[in-house]
XYZ file of C-alpha atoms in Angstrom:
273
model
C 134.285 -203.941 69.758
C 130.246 -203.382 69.327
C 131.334 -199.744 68.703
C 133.192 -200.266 65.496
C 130.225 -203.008 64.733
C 128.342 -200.427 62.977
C 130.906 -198.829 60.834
C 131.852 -201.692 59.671
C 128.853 -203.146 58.425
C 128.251 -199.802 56.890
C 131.374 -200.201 55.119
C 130.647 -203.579 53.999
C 127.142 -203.008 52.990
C 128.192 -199.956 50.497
C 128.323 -202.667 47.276
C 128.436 -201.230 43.777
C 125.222 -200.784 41.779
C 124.563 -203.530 39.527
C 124.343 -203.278 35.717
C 120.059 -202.659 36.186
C 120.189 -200.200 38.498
C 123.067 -198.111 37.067
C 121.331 -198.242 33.585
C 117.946 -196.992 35.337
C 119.590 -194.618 36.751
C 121.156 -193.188 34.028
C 117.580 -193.449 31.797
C 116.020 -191.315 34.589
C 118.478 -188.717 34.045
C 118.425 -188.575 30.292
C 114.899 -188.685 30.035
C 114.446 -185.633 32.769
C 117.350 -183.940 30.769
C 114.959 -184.165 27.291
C 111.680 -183.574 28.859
C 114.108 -180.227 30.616
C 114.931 -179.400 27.023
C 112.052 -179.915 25.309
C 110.040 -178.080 27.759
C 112.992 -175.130 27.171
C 112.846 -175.121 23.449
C 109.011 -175.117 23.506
C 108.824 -172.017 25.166
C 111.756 -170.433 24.440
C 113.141 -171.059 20.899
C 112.580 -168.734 18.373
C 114.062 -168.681 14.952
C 117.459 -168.713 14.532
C 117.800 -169.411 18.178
C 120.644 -171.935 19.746
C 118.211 -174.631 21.261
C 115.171 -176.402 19.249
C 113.207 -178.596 20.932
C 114.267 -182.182 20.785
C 110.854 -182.859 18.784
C 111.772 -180.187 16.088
C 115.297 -181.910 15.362
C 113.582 -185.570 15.340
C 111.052 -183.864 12.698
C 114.116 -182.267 10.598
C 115.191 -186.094 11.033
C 112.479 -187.707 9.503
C 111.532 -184.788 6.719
C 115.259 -185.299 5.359
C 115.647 -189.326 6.428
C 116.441 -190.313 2.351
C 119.040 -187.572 1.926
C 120.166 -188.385 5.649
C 120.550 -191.531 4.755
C 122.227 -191.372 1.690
C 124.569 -188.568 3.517
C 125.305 -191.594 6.101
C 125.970 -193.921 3.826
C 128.756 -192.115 1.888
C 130.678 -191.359 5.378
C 130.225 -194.473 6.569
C 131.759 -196.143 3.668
C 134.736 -193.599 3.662
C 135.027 -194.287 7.274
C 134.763 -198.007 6.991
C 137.486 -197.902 3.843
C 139.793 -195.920 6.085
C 139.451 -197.900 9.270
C 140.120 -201.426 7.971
C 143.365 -199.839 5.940
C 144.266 -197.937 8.550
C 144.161 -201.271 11.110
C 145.733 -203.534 8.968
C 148.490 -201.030 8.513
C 149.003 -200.345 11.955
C 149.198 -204.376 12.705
C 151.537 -205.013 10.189
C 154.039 -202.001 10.850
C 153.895 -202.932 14.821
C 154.686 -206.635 14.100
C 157.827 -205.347 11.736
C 158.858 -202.581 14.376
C 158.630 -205.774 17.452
C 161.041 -208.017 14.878
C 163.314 -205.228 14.216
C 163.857 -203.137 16.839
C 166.416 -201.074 15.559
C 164.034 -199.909 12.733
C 160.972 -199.491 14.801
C 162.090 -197.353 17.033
C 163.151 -194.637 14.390
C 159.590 -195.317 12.454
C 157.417 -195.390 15.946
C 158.826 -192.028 17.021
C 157.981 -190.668 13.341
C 154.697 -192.356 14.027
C 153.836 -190.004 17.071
C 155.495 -187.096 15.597
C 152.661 -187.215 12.705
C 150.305 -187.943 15.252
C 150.813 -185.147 17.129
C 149.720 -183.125 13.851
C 145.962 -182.444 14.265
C 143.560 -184.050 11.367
C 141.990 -180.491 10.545
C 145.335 -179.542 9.474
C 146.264 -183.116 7.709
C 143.177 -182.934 5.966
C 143.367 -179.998 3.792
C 146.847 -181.205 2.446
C 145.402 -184.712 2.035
C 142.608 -183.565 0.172
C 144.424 -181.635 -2.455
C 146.995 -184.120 -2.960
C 144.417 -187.240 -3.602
C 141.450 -185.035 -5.047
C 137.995 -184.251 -3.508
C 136.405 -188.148 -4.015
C 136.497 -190.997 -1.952
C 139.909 -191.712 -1.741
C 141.023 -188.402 0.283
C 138.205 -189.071 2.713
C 139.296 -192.710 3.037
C 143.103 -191.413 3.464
C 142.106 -189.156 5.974
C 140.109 -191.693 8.158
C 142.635 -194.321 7.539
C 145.005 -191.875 9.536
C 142.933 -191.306 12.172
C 142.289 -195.256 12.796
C 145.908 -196.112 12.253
C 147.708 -194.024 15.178
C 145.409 -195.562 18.323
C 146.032 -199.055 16.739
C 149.694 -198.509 16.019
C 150.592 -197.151 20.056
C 148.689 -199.581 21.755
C 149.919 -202.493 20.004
C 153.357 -201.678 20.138
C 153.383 -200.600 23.711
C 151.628 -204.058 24.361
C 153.741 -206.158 22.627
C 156.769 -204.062 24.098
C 155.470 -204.329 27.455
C 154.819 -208.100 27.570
C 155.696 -209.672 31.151
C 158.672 -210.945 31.724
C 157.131 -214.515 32.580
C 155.398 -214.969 29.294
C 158.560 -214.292 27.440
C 160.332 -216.212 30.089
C 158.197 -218.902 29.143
C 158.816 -218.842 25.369
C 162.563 -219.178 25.607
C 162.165 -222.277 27.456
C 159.857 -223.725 25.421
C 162.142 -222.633 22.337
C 159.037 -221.016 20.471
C 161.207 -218.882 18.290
C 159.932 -215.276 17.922
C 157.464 -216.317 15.323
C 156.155 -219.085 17.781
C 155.958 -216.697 21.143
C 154.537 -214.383 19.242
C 151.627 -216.137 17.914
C 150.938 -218.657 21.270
C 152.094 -216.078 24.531
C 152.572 -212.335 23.303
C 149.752 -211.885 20.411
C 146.748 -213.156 23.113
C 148.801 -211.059 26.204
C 148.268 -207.836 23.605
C 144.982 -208.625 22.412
C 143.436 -206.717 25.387
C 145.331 -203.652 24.679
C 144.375 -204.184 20.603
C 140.569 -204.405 21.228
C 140.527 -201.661 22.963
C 142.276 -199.604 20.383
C 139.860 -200.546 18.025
C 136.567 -198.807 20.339
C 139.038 -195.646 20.125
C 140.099 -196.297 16.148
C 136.598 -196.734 15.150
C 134.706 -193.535 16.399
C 138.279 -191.501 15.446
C 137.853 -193.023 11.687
C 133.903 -191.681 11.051
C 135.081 -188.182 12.514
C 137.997 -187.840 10.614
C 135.759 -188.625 7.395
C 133.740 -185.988 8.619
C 136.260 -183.367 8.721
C 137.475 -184.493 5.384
C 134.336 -183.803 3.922
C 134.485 -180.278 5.339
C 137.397 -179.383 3.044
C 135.847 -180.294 0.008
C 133.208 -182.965 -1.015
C 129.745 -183.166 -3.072
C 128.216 -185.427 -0.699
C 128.300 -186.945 3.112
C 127.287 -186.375 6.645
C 129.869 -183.811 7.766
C 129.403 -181.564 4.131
C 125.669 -181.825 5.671
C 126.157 -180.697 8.978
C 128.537 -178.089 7.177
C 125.923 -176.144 5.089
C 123.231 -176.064 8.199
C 125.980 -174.423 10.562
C 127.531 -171.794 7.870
C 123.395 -171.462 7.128
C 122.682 -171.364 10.652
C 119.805 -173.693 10.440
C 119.675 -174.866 13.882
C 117.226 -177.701 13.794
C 119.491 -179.297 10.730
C 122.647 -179.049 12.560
C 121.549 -180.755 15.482
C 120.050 -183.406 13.163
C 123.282 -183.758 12.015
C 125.079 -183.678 15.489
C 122.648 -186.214 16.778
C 122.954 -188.887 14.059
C 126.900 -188.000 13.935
C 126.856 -189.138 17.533
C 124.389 -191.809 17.622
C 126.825 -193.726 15.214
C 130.157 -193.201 16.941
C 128.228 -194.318 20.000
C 127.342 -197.310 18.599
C 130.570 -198.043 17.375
C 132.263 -197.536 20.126
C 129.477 -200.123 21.620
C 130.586 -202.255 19.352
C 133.746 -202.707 19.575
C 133.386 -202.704 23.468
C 131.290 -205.521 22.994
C 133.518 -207.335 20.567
C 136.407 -206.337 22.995
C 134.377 -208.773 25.975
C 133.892 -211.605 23.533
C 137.786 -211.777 22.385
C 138.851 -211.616 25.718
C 136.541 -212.966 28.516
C 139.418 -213.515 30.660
C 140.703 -210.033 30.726
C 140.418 -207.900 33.933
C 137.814 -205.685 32.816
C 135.298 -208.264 32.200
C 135.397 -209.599 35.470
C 135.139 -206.154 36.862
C 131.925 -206.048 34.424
C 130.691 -209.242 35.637
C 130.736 -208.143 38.751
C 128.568 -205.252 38.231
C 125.558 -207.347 37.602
């Protein structure tokens, strides 16, 4: 018995890392990772060369911050145009498909058949069908948000236990009433997180619509420096490009843990602390 004593308080003494420490942890790493680079691209870079030093792109950065900014702006609106469209449309076709089966499953499997049709080959034809302003760009990010909405809705609301539906026949709710008191909030998990997926997918899809034709915007930006092979911009560009669609994604994780503080994954966060 005093044998196994030791294993098993080995076993029970191996406890996750909290929130602190992982986040330490993980700010150690980066930080040695840029200090790596930066040491690398001080040495090493030349013109022309793959790799500028951290410092050089935060310089590029700053030099260009108005016209960086003003490139931002103009995706972010085209992103932001497309995402809310492309959510709203994606809510309202998955409600219609869940009150008329017959019909939704026809349109949901025409749904993933477009969806399987990547956006750098949507784009093009988007683009010379609504014109090279904002409305192609919006189109094209409206796509991109719509598909991770529509799917995870509708396999939410399709997958609903059989208890909470259970429940709504014998409470005689009506499918209007269960769906607004039991199988809406059991979904909402699965529709939050759609939206941290829906969000990022919506600014890169502006992006690559702005790579087929466009006068202005982040991904026309990041365009010219690679076909100029400007290094330093085109990191600039690939930096700020991902600093945003990190923060959204943030975002909407964080939103996602204030609509639903009951949901698994925020006690499994809790418990991390």
């Amino acid at each position: 018995m005093n044998r196994n004593a030791p294993a098993a308080s080995g076993v029970l003494g191996r406890q996750p890392l909290n929130r602190r420490t992982s986040a330490l942890i993980a700010a150690t790493v980066y930080c040695a990772l840029l200090a790596a680079w930066e040491v690398y691209g001080r040495t090493e870079y030349r013109p022309g060369g793959v790799l500028p030093p951290p410092s050089r792109i935060l310089g590029v950065l700053w030099d260009g911050r108005t016209a960086y900014w003003s490139n931002t702006l103009t995706t972010v609106g085209e992103a932001a145009a497309g995402f809310i469209g492309g959510v709203a449309l994606a809510v309202v076709l998955a409600l219609v498909m869940d009150r008329l089966p017959l019909i939704g499953d026809g349109v949901y499997r025409l749904s993933l058949m477009i969806y399987s049709i990547p956006v750098v080959a949507l784009a093009p034809a988007l683009v010379a069908w609504l014109g090279l302003g904002f409305t192609s760009k919006a189109a094209v990010a409206l796509l991109a948000a719509f598909f991770p909405v529509l799917v995870n809705l509708t396999g939410a609301l399709r997958s609903t236990d059989r208890r909470v539906r259970e429940l709504g026949e014998v409470l005689n709710t009506g499918w209007a009433g269960s769906l607004r008191l039991l199988r809406l909030p059991y979904a909402l998990p699965a529709f939050t997180a759609s939206l941290k997926i829906a969000a990022p997918a919506a600014f890169i899809a502006a992006m690559i619509a702005e790579w087929v034709g466009a006068d202005q915007g982040l991904g026309l930006a990041l365009l010219y420096a690679m076909f100029g092979y400007q290094m330093p911009q085109l990191w600039a560009a690939l930096v700020l490009s991902s600093a945003i669609t990190g923060l959204l994604a943030a975002a909407f994780g964080w939103l996602a843990r204030i609509a639903t503080p009951w949901h698994a994954s925020v006690d499994a966060g809790s418990e991390r602390r």
